Amino acid sequence: MNLQRILEQHELWVTTKGKDGQRALFSGVDLTGEDFTNAILTSAIFTGADLRGTNFTKAGLTSATLRHADLRGTNLRGADLRSADLRSAALTNANFKGADLTSAIFTGAIFKGANFTGADLTGADLANADLRGAEFRDANFTSATLTGVTSTDVDFTGANLANADLRGADLRGADLVSTTLTNANFTGADLRGAELRDAELTNATLTGANFTGAWLSKKNQAYAWKRGAIIE
């Protein structure tokens, strides 16, 4: 496989809007350890591809398809993954620091050990994803969908979750220190033992949310009580 030739043809396909060149199709291909730094891979297809240890630093992956791809240990630092499809992808120990994941789809993905520090997940769909062991310090989840996620003991320190949908989320023991939770929906969420020091809960929906054993300021305790949360 002449990888350089494929990338050149794909870039031509992108720049000519499909009139010339050829779209990169990597479905099921073994690309372990390959270097795609700064590559233009808009709308490329990586369905089921083996991308373990692959380097996508600052690569352009807008609208790329990475469904069921193996991204364990992959470096996507600073990559552009807007509207990318990562459904059911294996993201164990992947590096997404500073990546743009606006409107990306992660439903059913496994995040164990992945690092999303400073990543932009505005409007992203993480419904039912397993976030355990991942790090989301200072990440932006504005208007993101996190319904039913499993995120016990996950680090969200300083993250922006304004307008996020966290209905039914498992946030037991999660670190939500200094997070922005304005207008977020926590209906039925489990926040037992979570740390919410200096969190901003203004206008958050907390009906049926369980804060038993969670660290809440007196102000937030009073607010949560009034909003129908469970506090013991």
mmCIF file of C-alpha atoms in Angstrom:
data_model
loop_
_atom_site.group_PDB
_atom_site.id
_atom_site.type_symbol
_atom_site.label_atom_id
_atom_site.label_comp_id
_atom_site.label_asym_id
_atom_site.label_seq_id
_atom_site.Cartn_x
_atom_site.Cartn_y
_atom_site.Cartn_z
ATOM 1 C CA MET A 1 0.000 0.000 0.000
ATOM 2 C CA ASN A 2 1.433 3.366 -1.046
ATOM 3 C CA LEU A 3 0.194 5.443 1.891
ATOM 4 C CA GLN A 4 1.697 8.704 0.664
ATOM 5 C CA ARG A 5 -0.044 8.298 -2.710
ATOM 6 C CA ILE A 6 -3.374 7.610 -0.988
ATOM 7 C CA LEU A 7 -3.011 10.740 1.144
ATOM 8 C CA GLU A 8 -2.160 12.874 -1.884
ATOM 9 C CA GLN A 9 -5.174 11.575 -3.790
ATOM 10 C CA HIS A 10 -7.424 12.136 -0.789
ATOM 11 C CA GLU A 11 -6.231 15.714 -0.328
ATOM 12 C CA LEU A 12 -6.979 16.342 -4.012
ATOM 13 C CA TRP A 13 -10.434 14.767 -3.536
ATOM 14 C CA VAL A 14 -11.072 17.118 -0.606
ATOM 15 C CA THR A 15 -9.811 20.299 -2.255
ATOM 16 C CA THR A 16 -11.752 19.627 -5.491
ATOM 17 C CA LYS A 17 -14.875 18.566 -3.558
ATOM 18 C CA GLY A 18 -14.798 15.102 -5.085
ATOM 19 C CA LYS A 19 -14.268 16.179 -8.690
ATOM 20 C CA ASP A 20 -10.732 14.806 -8.784
ATOM 21 C CA GLY A 21 -8.535 12.488 -6.734
ATOM 22 C CA GLN A 22 -9.910 9.626 -4.645
ATOM 23 C CA ARG A 23 -11.383 9.359 -1.166
ATOM 24 C CA ALA A 24 -9.214 7.501 1.364
ATOM 25 C CA LEU A 25 -10.850 4.209 2.326
ATOM 26 C CA PHE A 26 -9.091 2.493 5.223
ATOM 27 C CA SER A 27 -11.889 0.225 6.514
ATOM 28 C CA GLY A 28 -10.386 -2.758 8.327
ATOM 29 C CA VAL A 29 -6.838 -1.743 7.369
ATOM 30 C CA ASP A 30 -3.899 -2.252 9.743
ATOM 31 C CA LEU A 31 -2.324 1.192 10.190
ATOM 32 C CA THR A 32 -0.618 0.591 13.515
ATOM 33 C CA GLY A 33 2.184 3.043 14.207
ATOM 34 C CA GLU A 34 1.696 5.065 11.011
ATOM 35 C CA ASP A 35 2.319 8.833 11.078
ATOM 36 C CA PHE A 36 -0.530 11.091 9.878
ATOM 37 C CA THR A 37 0.741 14.300 11.519
ATOM 38 C CA ASN A 38 -0.977 17.336 9.927
ATOM 39 C CA ALA A 39 -2.560 15.090 7.276
ATOM 40 C CA ILE A 40 -5.769 16.203 5.564
ATOM 41 C CA LEU A 41 -8.211 13.356 6.147
ATOM 42 C CA THR A 42 -11.564 15.106 5.955
ATOM 43 C CA SER A 43 -14.352 12.509 5.503
ATOM 44 C CA ALA A 44 -11.850 9.638 5.311
ATOM 45 C CA ILE A 45 -13.175 6.170 6.198
ATOM 46 C CA PHE A 46 -11.456 4.227 8.991
ATOM 47 C CA THR A 47 -14.301 1.878 9.978
ATOM 48 C CA GLY A 48 -12.875 -1.041 11.962
ATOM 49 C CA ALA A 49 -9.304 0.020 11.202
ATOM 50 C CA ASP A 50 -6.422 -0.912 13.515
ATOM 51 C CA LEU A 51 -4.994 2.457 14.537
ATOM 52 C CA ARG A 52 -3.114 1.444 17.664
ATOM 53 C CA GLY A 53 -0.219 3.799 18.342
ATOM 54 C CA THR A 54 -0.922 5.782 15.186
ATOM 55 C CA ASN A 55 0.029 9.486 15.208
ATOM 56 C CA PHE A 56 -2.726 11.901 14.134
ATOM 57 C CA THR A 57 -1.260 15.000 15.820
ATOM 58 C CA LYS A 58 -3.021 18.084 14.403
ATOM 59 C CA ALA A 59 -4.507 16.008 11.592
ATOM 60 C CA GLY A 60 -7.670 17.203 9.836
ATOM 61 C CA LEU A 61 -10.271 14.506 10.485
ATOM 62 C CA THR A 62 -13.439 16.541 10.120
ATOM 63 C CA SER A 63 -16.419 14.236 9.422
ATOM 64 C CA ALA A 64 -14.122 11.201 9.334
ATOM 65 C CA THR A 65 -15.656 7.795 10.062
ATOM 66 C CA LEU A 66 -13.865 5.853 12.819
ATOM 67 C CA ARG A 67 -16.666 3.519 13.884
ATOM 68 C CA HIS A 68 -15.419 0.398 15.691
ATOM 69 C CA ALA A 69 -11.834 1.549 15.068
ATOM 70 C CA ASP A 70 -9.086 0.477 17.467
ATOM 71 C CA LEU A 71 -7.552 3.718 18.727
ATOM 72 C CA ARG A 72 -5.775 2.329 21.762
ATOM 73 C CA GLY A 73 -2.718 4.454 22.516
ATOM 74 C CA THR A 74 -3.352 6.633 19.468
ATOM 75 C CA ASN A 75 -2.115 10.244 19.505
ATOM 76 C CA LEU A 76 -4.791 12.710 18.348
ATOM 77 C CA ARG A 77 -3.441 15.730 20.170
ATOM 78 C CA GLY A 78 -4.750 18.949 18.623
ATOM 79 C CA ALA A 79 -6.538 17.036 15.846
ATOM 80 C CA ASP A 80 -9.646 18.428 14.146
ATOM 81 C CA LEU A 81 -12.367 15.810 14.652
ATOM 82 C CA ARG A 82 -15.429 17.981 14.234
ATOM 83 C CA SER A 83 -18.485 15.837 13.414
ATOM 84 C CA ALA A 84 -16.332 12.690 13.365
ATOM 85 C CA ASP A 85 -18.046 9.337 13.933
ATOM 86 C CA LEU A 86 -16.326 7.374 16.718
ATOM 87 C CA ARG A 87 -19.217 5.133 17.690
ATOM 88 C CA SER A 88 -18.125 1.997 19.569
ATOM 89 C CA ALA A 89 -14.458 2.905 19.073
ATOM 90 C CA ALA A 90 -11.805 1.605 21.487
ATOM 91 C CA LEU A 91 -10.128 4.730 22.910
ATOM 92 C CA THR A 92 -8.106 3.196 25.734
ATOM 93 C CA ASN A 93 -5.098 5.421 26.571
ATOM 94 C CA ALA A 94 -5.673 7.589 23.490
ATOM 95 C CA ASN A 95 -4.466 11.207 23.645
ATOM 96 C CA PHE A 96 -7.082 13.809 22.644
ATOM 97 C CA LYS A 97 -5.495 16.776 24.445
ATOM 98 C CA GLY A 98 -6.669 20.021 22.877
ATOM 99 C CA ALA A 99 -8.530 18.209 20.085
ATOM 100 C CA ASP A 100 -11.605 19.781 18.484
ATOM 101 C CA LEU A 101 -14.391 17.200 18.841
ATOM 102 C CA THR A 102 -17.318 19.540 18.280
ATOM 103 C CA SER A 103 -20.437 17.505 17.394
ATOM 104 C CA ALA A 104 -18.444 14.246 17.308
ATOM 105 C CA ILE A 105 -20.329 11.007 18.030
ATOM 106 C CA PHE A 106 -18.967 8.656 20.714
ATOM 107 C CA THR A 107 -21.989 6.525 21.611
ATOM 108 C CA GLY A 108 -20.903 3.159 22.946
ATOM 109 C CA ALA A 109 -17.198 4.041 22.907
ATOM 110 C CA ILE A 110 -14.769 2.908 25.638
ATOM 111 C CA PHE A 111 -12.637 5.715 27.104
ATOM 112 C CA LYS A 112 -10.480 3.924 29.708
ATOM 113 C CA GLY A 113 -7.291 5.911 30.296
ATOM 114 C CA ALA A 114 -7.991 8.381 27.468
ATOM 115 C CA ASN A 115 -6.881 11.980 27.982
ATOM 116 C CA PHE A 116 -9.221 14.765 26.827
ATOM 117 C CA THR A 117 -7.618 17.606 28.777
ATOM 118 C CA GLY A 118 -8.642 20.909 27.194
ATOM 119 C CA ALA A 119 -10.549 19.179 24.386
ATOM 120 C CA ASP A 120 -13.604 20.830 22.824
ATOM 121 C CA LEU A 121 -16.596 18.465 22.956
ATOM 122 C CA THR A 122 -19.263 21.093 22.327
ATOM 123 C CA GLY A 123 -22.434 19.366 21.160
ATOM 124 C CA ALA A 124 -20.743 15.951 21.134
ATOM 125 C CA ASP A 125 -22.829 12.797 21.632
ATOM 126 C CA LEU A 126 -21.427 10.477 24.308
ATOM 127 C CA ALA A 127 -24.693 8.725 25.196
ATOM 128 C CA ASN A 128 -24.150 5.440 27.059
ATOM 129 C CA ALA A 129 -20.374 5.666 26.674
ATOM 130 C CA ASP A 130 -18.043 4.179 29.299
ATOM 131 C CA LEU A 131 -15.919 7.105 30.516
ATOM 132 C CA ARG A 132 -14.299 5.332 33.461
ATOM 133 C CA GLY A 133 -10.606 6.051 33.847
ATOM 134 C CA ALA A 134 -10.619 8.954 31.365
ATOM 135 C CA GLU A 135 -9.505 12.516 32.114
ATOM 136 C CA PHE A 136 -11.529 15.552 31.054
ATOM 137 C CA ARG A 137 -9.846 18.400 32.937
ATOM 138 C CA ASP A 138 -10.804 21.796 31.453
ATOM 139 C CA ALA A 139 -12.718 20.117 28.613
ATOM 140 C CA ASN A 140 -15.672 21.880 27.011
ATOM 141 C CA PHE A 141 -18.901 19.845 27.049
ATOM 142 C CA THR A 142 -21.280 22.726 26.316
ATOM 143 C CA SER A 143 -24.604 21.283 25.055
ATOM 144 C CA ALA A 144 -23.088 17.783 24.881
ATOM 145 C CA THR A 145 -25.185 14.631 25.339
ATOM 146 C CA LEU A 146 -23.957 12.417 28.193
ATOM 147 C CA THR A 147 -27.162 10.548 28.990
ATOM 148 C CA GLY A 148 -26.581 7.207 30.659
ATOM 149 C CA VAL A 149 -22.783 7.492 30.653
ATOM 150 C CA THR A 150 -20.740 5.489 33.134
ATOM 151 C CA SER A 151 -18.272 7.954 34.607
ATOM 152 C CA THR A 152 -17.484 6.801 38.131
ATOM 153 C CA ASP A 153 -14.368 8.487 39.582
ATOM 154 C CA VAL A 154 -13.775 10.447 36.361
ATOM 155 C CA ASP A 155 -11.846 13.745 36.543
ATOM 156 C CA PHE A 156 -13.881 16.666 35.146
ATOM 157 C CA THR A 157 -12.019 19.364 37.089
ATOM 158 C CA GLY A 158 -12.611 22.794 35.543
ATOM 159 C CA ALA A 159 -14.753 21.387 32.727
ATOM 160 C CA ASN A 160 -17.593 23.358 31.170
ATOM 161 C CA LEU A 161 -20.802 21.286 31.164
ATOM 162 C CA ALA A 162 -23.222 24.170 30.617
ATOM 163 C CA ASN A 163 -26.451 23.008 28.943
ATOM 164 C CA ALA A 164 -25.173 19.411 28.874
ATOM 165 C CA ASP A 165 -27.644 16.522 29.093
ATOM 166 C CA LEU A 166 -26.581 14.135 31.865
ATOM 167 C CA ARG A 167 -29.894 12.422 32.555
ATOM 168 C CA GLY A 168 -29.355 9.063 34.187
ATOM 169 C CA ALA A 169 -25.571 9.463 34.182
ATOM 170 C CA ASP A 170 -23.476 7.511 36.687
ATOM 171 C CA LEU A 171 -21.177 10.122 38.224
ATOM 172 C CA ARG A 172 -20.406 8.381 41.505
ATOM 173 C CA GLY A 173 -17.162 9.702 42.947
ATOM 174 C CA ALA A 174 -16.582 11.968 39.954
ATOM 175 C CA ASP A 175 -14.359 15.029 40.406
ATOM 176 C CA LEU A 176 -16.471 18.019 39.394
ATOM 177 C CA VAL A 177 -14.413 20.673 41.188
ATOM 178 C CA SER A 178 -14.743 24.156 39.666
ATOM 179 C CA THR A 179 -16.998 22.897 36.887
ATOM 180 C CA THR A 180 -19.609 25.009 35.117
ATOM 181 C CA LEU A 181 -22.925 23.137 35.308
ATOM 182 C CA THR A 182 -25.229 26.016 34.391
ATOM 183 C CA ASN A 183 -28.488 24.798 32.802
ATOM 184 C CA ALA A 184 -27.199 21.195 32.783
ATOM 185 C CA ASN A 185 -29.776 18.419 33.152
ATOM 186 C CA PHE A 186 -28.954 15.888 35.885
ATOM 187 C CA THR A 187 -32.415 14.318 36.145
ATOM 188 C CA GLY A 188 -32.042 10.887 37.753
ATOM 189 C CA ALA A 189 -28.241 11.082 37.736
ATOM 190 C CA ASP A 190 -26.182 9.314 40.409
ATOM 191 C CA LEU A 191 -23.686 11.713 41.999
ATOM 192 C CA ARG A 192 -23.109 9.850 45.253
ATOM 193 C CA GLY A 193 -19.714 10.760 46.682
ATOM 194 C CA ALA A 194 -18.972 13.229 43.882
ATOM 195 C CA GLU A 195 -16.790 16.257 44.591
ATOM 196 C CA LEU A 196 -18.502 19.509 43.542
ATOM 197 C CA ARG A 197 -16.419 22.105 45.361
ATOM 198 C CA ASP A 198 -16.777 25.522 43.670
ATOM 199 C CA ALA A 199 -19.122 24.050 41.026
ATOM 200 C CA GLU A 200 -21.637 26.425 39.406
ATOM 201 C CA LEU A 201 -25.132 24.881 39.462
ATOM 202 C CA THR A 202 -27.206 27.886 38.400
ATOM 203 C CA ASN A 203 -30.452 26.776 36.712
ATOM 204 C CA ALA A 204 -29.330 23.121 36.601
ATOM 205 C CA THR A 205 -32.138 20.534 36.562
ATOM 206 C CA LEU A 206 -31.619 18.149 39.481
ATOM 207 C CA THR A 207 -34.916 16.271 39.813
ATOM 208 C CA GLY A 208 -34.227 12.870 41.361
ATOM 209 C CA ALA A 209 -30.452 13.322 41.201
ATOM 210 C CA ASN A 210 -28.713 11.529 44.069
ATOM 211 C CA PHE A 211 -26.105 13.625 45.912
ATOM 212 C CA THR A 212 -25.764 11.335 48.934
ATOM 213 C CA GLY A 213 -22.267 11.775 50.373
ATOM 214 C CA ALA A 214 -21.341 14.334 47.716
ATOM 215 C CA TRP A 215 -19.360 17.460 48.586
ATOM 216 C CA LEU A 216 -21.625 20.466 48.017
ATOM 217 C CA SER A 217 -21.342 23.994 49.294
ATOM 218 C CA LYS A 218 -24.166 25.119 51.568
ATOM 219 C CA LYS A 219 -25.457 27.273 48.729
ATOM 220 C CA ASN A 220 -25.525 24.348 46.314
ATOM 221 C CA GLN A 221 -27.015 22.032 48.934
ATOM 222 C CA ALA A 222 -29.917 24.438 49.397
ATOM 223 C CA TYR A 223 -30.340 24.784 45.648
ATOM 224 C CA ALA A 224 -30.244 21.028 45.073
ATOM 225 C CA TRP A 225 -32.822 20.456 47.806
ATOM 226 C CA LYS A 226 -35.192 22.977 46.260
ATOM 227 C CA ARG A 227 -34.715 21.358 42.846
ATOM 228 C CA GLY A 228 -35.833 17.940 44.037
ATOM 229 C CA ALA A 229 -32.435 16.272 44.463
ATOM 230 C CA ILE A 230 -31.725 13.519 46.989
ATOM 231 C CA ILE A 231 -29.362 14.749 49.709
ATOM 232 C CA GLU A 232 -28.537 12.677 52.794
#
